[in-house]
Every structure is written in C-alpha cells, then in structure tokens.
Coordinates of C-alpha atoms in Angstrom, one line a residue:
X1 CA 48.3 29.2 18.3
X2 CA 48.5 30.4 14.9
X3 CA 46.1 28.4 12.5
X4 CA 47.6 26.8 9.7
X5 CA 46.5 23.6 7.9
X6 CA 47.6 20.7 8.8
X7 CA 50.1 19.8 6.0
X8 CA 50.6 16.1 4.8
X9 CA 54.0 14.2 4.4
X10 CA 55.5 15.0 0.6
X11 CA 54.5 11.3 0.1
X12 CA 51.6 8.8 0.6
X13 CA 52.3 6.0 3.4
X14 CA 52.4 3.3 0.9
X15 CA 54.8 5.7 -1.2
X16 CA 56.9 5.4 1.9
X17 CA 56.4 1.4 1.8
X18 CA 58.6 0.9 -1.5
X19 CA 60.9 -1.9 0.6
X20 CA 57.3 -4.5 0.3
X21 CA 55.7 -5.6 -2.7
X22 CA 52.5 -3.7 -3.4
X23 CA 50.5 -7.2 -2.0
X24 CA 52.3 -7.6 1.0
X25 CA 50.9 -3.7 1.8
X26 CA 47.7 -4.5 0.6
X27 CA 47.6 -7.3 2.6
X28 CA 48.9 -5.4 5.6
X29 CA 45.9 -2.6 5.2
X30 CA 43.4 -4.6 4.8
X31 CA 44.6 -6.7 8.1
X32 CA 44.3 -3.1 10.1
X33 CA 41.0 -2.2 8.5
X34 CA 39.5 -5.8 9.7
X35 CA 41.0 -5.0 12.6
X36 CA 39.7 -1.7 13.4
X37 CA 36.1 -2.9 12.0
X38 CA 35.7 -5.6 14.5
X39 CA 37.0 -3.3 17.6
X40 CA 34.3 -0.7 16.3
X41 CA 31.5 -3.2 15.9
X42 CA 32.0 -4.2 19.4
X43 CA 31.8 -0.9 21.1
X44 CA 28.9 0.2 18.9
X45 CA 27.1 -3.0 19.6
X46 CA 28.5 -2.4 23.7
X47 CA 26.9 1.3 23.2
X48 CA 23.7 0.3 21.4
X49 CA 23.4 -2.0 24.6
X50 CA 23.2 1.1 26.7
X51 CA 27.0 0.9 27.5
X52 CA 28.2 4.9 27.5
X53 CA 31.4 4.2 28.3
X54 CA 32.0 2.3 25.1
X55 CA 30.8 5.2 23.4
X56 CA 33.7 7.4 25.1
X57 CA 36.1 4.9 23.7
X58 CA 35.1 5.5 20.3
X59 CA 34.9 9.1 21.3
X60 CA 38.4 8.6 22.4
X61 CA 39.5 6.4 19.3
X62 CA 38.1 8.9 16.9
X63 CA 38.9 12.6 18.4
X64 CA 42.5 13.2 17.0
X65 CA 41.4 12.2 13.8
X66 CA 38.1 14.2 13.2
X67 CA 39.8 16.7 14.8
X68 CA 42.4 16.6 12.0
X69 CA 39.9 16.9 9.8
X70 CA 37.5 19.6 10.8
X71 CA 40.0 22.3 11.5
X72 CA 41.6 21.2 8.2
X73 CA 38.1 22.3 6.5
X74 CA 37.9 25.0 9.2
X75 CA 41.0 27.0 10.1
X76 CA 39.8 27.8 13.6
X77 CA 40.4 25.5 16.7
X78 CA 37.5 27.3 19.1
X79 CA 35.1 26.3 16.0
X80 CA 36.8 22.6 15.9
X81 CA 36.0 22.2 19.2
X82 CA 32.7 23.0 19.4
X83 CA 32.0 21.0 16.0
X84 CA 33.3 17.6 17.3
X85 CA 31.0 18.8 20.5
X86 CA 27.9 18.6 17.9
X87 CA 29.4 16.3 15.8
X88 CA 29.3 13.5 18.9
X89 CA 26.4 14.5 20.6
X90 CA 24.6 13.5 17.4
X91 CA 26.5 10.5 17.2
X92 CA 25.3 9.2 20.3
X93 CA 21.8 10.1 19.4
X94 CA 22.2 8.4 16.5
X95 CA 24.1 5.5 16.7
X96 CA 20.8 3.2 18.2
X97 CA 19.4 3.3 14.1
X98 CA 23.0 2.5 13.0
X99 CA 22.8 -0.8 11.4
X100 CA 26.4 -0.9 10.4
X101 CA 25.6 -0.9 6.3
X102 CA 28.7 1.1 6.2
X103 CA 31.4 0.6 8.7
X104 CA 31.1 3.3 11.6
X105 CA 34.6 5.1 10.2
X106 CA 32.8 5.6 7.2
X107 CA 29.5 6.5 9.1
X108 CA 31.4 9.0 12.0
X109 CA 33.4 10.7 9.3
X110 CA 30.0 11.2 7.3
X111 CA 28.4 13.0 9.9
X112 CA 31.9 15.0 10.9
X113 CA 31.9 16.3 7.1
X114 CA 28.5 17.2 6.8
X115 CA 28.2 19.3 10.1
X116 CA 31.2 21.0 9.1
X117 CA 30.4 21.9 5.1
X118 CA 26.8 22.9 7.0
X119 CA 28.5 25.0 9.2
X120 CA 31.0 27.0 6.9
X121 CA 27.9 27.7 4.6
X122 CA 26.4 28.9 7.6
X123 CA 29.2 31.3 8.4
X124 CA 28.6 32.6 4.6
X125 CA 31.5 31.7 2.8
X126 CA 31.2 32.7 -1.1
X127 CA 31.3 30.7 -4.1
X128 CA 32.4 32.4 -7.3
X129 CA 31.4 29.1 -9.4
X130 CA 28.2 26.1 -8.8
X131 CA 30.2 23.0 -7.5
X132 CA 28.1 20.8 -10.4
X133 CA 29.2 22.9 -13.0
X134 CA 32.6 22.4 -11.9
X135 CA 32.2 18.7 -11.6
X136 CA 30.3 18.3 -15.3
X137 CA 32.9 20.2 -17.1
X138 CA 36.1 18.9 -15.1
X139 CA 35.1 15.0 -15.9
X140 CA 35.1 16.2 -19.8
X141 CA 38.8 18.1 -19.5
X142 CA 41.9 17.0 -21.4
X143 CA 43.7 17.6 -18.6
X144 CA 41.8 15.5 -16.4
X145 CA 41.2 12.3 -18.2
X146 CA 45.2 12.3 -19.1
X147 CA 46.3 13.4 -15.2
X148 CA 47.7 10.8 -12.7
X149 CA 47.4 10.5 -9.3
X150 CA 51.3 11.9 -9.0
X151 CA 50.8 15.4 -10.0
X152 CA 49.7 17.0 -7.1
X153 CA 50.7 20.4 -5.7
X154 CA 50.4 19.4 -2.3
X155 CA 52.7 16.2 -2.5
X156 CA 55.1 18.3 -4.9
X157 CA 55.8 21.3 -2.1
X158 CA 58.4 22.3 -0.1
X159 CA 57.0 22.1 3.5
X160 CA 58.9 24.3 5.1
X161 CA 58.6 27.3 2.7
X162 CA 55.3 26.7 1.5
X163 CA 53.5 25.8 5.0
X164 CA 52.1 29.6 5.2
X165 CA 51.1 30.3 1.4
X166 CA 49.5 26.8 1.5
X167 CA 47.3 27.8 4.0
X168 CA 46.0 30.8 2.2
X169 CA 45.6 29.0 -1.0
X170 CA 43.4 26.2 0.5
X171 CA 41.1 28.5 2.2
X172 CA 40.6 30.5 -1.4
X173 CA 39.2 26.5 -2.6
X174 CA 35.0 25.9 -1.9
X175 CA 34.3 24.0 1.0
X176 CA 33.9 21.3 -0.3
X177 CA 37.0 20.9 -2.7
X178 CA 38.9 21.8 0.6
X179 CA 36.8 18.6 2.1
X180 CA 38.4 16.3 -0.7
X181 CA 41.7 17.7 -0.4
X182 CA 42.0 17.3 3.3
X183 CA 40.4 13.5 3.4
X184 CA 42.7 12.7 0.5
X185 CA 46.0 14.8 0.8
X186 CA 45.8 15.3 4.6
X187 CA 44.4 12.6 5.8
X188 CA 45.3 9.6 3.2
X189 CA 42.1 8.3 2.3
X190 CA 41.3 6.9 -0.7
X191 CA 38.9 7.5 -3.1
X192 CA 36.1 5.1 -2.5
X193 CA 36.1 5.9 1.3
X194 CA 35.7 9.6 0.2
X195 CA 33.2 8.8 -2.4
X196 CA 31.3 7.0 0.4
X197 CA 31.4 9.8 3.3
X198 CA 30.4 12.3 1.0
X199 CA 28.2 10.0 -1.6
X200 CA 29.3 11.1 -4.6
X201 CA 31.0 8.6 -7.5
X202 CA 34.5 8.3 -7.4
X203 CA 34.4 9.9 -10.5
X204 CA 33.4 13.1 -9.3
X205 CA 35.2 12.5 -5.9
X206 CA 38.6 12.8 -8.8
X207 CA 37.5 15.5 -10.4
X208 CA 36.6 17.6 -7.0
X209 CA 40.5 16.7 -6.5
X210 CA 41.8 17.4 -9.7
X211 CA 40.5 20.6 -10.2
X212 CA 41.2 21.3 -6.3
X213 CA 44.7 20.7 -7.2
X214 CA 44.9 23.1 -9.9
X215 CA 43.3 25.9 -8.3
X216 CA 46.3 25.1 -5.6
X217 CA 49.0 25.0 -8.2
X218 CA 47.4 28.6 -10.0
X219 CA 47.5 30.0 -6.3
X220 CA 51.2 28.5 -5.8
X221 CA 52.8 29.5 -9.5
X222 CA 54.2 32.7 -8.5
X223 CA 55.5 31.4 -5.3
X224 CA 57.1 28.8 -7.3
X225 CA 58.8 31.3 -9.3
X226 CA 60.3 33.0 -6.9
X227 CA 60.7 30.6 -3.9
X228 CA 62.5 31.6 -0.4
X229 CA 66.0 31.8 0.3

C-alpha cells in the first residue's frame, strides 16, 4: 500500500451542517460527547474493576481513530502498528491511576501523541528551526493575529490532484506542527481538545497551525501555479 496521508474532506463537518442553526449543532455535539463520556467512564471504571474485556472495547472503540492519527504523524503503517501496540499496552498499565480529570479521549489521545512525537525524534528527524522560537515570534505576526480560521491550504485543495504533493509537503513540517495539523485538519478536533492532549494554550495550539499552514501553502505555491490537467 502506498503511504499517503490521510487527507480531510475540503470542509469541516459543521461546514457541511449549514441546513441547522449553529445551536441546533452545538447542541447535537455536545449530546454525542456526553454520550461518548459516559460509555467511556463505564468501561474504564469496568476495567479499573479488573474487567479486561472492557478494556478491549475501548481498544476496539479507539483503534481506527488513533490509527488515523499516528500514521498521519508517521507515514508508515508497520510503524502504526506497532505504536498503537505500545501505545495500549501502556494504556492498560496505566489506566488503574486514571482518575478521569480529563475525559479518557482526551487522556488516550495524549498518550497516542506523545509516544508517537517520542518516537519520530527517536528515528532522528531534523529540525531546521526551535519549535518555541517559532511559537514566540508567530503569536506577534501580522499575519497571524489578522488570519481566520478559513484560510487553510488543506481545506482550499483539490484532493484529487494534490493527494501526492500534499503528502510530501506535510512530511517537510516538524513533528509536531504535523501533530496539530492532523488532530485539527484530519481529524476535526478543535482547539481546546488539542491544546489539552498536547498541553499547550490554545494560543500556541493556533499559531503551531497557522504557521503549519503556511509552510503547506509555501510548499504548494508552485503546484498551484501550474496545476494538473
């Protein structure tokens, strides 16, 4: 299987949602979210019990997704798969101190992202700039305290010419401006669920994605320019 990333829809969900008022789809979310809570308190309560088999559900639950996530960050499936391995494994040994001060999305994904940024350092990936140098001097950028959430590179491209140079533009971006792209772009989180997997303010969680997306649309310009035919 050739290894490409995982590409999002040209629009968000709620983009998608224009036929409800903006309440009605806030008020739909949040019903999933409680939802989704309460079925995961229960099978981490079940598994804090001593109940492994509720552990495989949320093993279960939570595999296409983290899946989603790590090869976005990673490019290769045989590393993927041995990441979510790891990334369960210490779950499980884990989950017994979880005392559910974040929900266990936030906490799973937490632990997914961190193995996975630990790992690509590991593999020795390069960084030609200090990720808080970038942060400091984004957050004071013209361009960044005028953008708006709907100038994005990734939402703005043609999928179906663009899948391949894409690809090789998000693997030039730091591990972890790749990480913010995928749970944001890819993955449709928003920013205070980022902010909280990684820990960071949602300050610097938007200025990891703005200049993310500009290093994306510098890599995509001349592609642009002279698109497919």
């Amino acid at each position: 299987m050739n290894p490409a990333i995982a590409l999002p829809p040209t629009r968000r969900l709620t983009d998608l949602l224009s036929s409800g008022s903006d309440a009605d789809v806030k008020s739909k979310k949040k019903a999933m979210d409680e939802a989704r809570k309460d079925e995961d308190q229960r099978l981490v309560a079940r598994t804090q019990q001593g109940d492994a088999g509720a552990f495989d559900d949320l093993v279960v639950k939570y595999t296409p997704r983290l899946y989603g996530l790590v090869y976005n960050m990673t490019s290769n499936h045989e590393d993927t798969n041995d990441l979510l391995q790891d990334i369960f494994a210490k779950a499980y040994k884990a989950i017994r101190g979880f005392r559910g001060k974040s929900s266990f999305y936030t906490w799973i994904h937490s632990i997914a992202v961190n193995m996975t940024l630990n790992f690509l350092k590991k593999r020795g990936r390069r960084y030609s700039l200090s990720l808080d140098d970038v942060d400091a001097s984004i957050q004071n950028d013209k361009e960044f305290l005028e953008a708006t959430a709907s100038s994005s590179p990734v939402r703005e491209a043609d999928l179906s010419e663009l899948q391949k140079r894409l690809n090789e533009a998000m693997m030039k971006l730091s591990d972890e401006h790749r990480a913010v792209v995928t749970m944001f772009h890819i993955q449709g989180m928003p920013h205070a669920e980022i902010s909280k997997i990684l820990n960071v303010s949602e300050g610097t969680v938007r200025s990891r994605l703005f200049y993310a997306n500009r290093q994306l649309q510098n890599y995509l310009d001349e592609f642009r320019k002279n698109p497919v035919t």
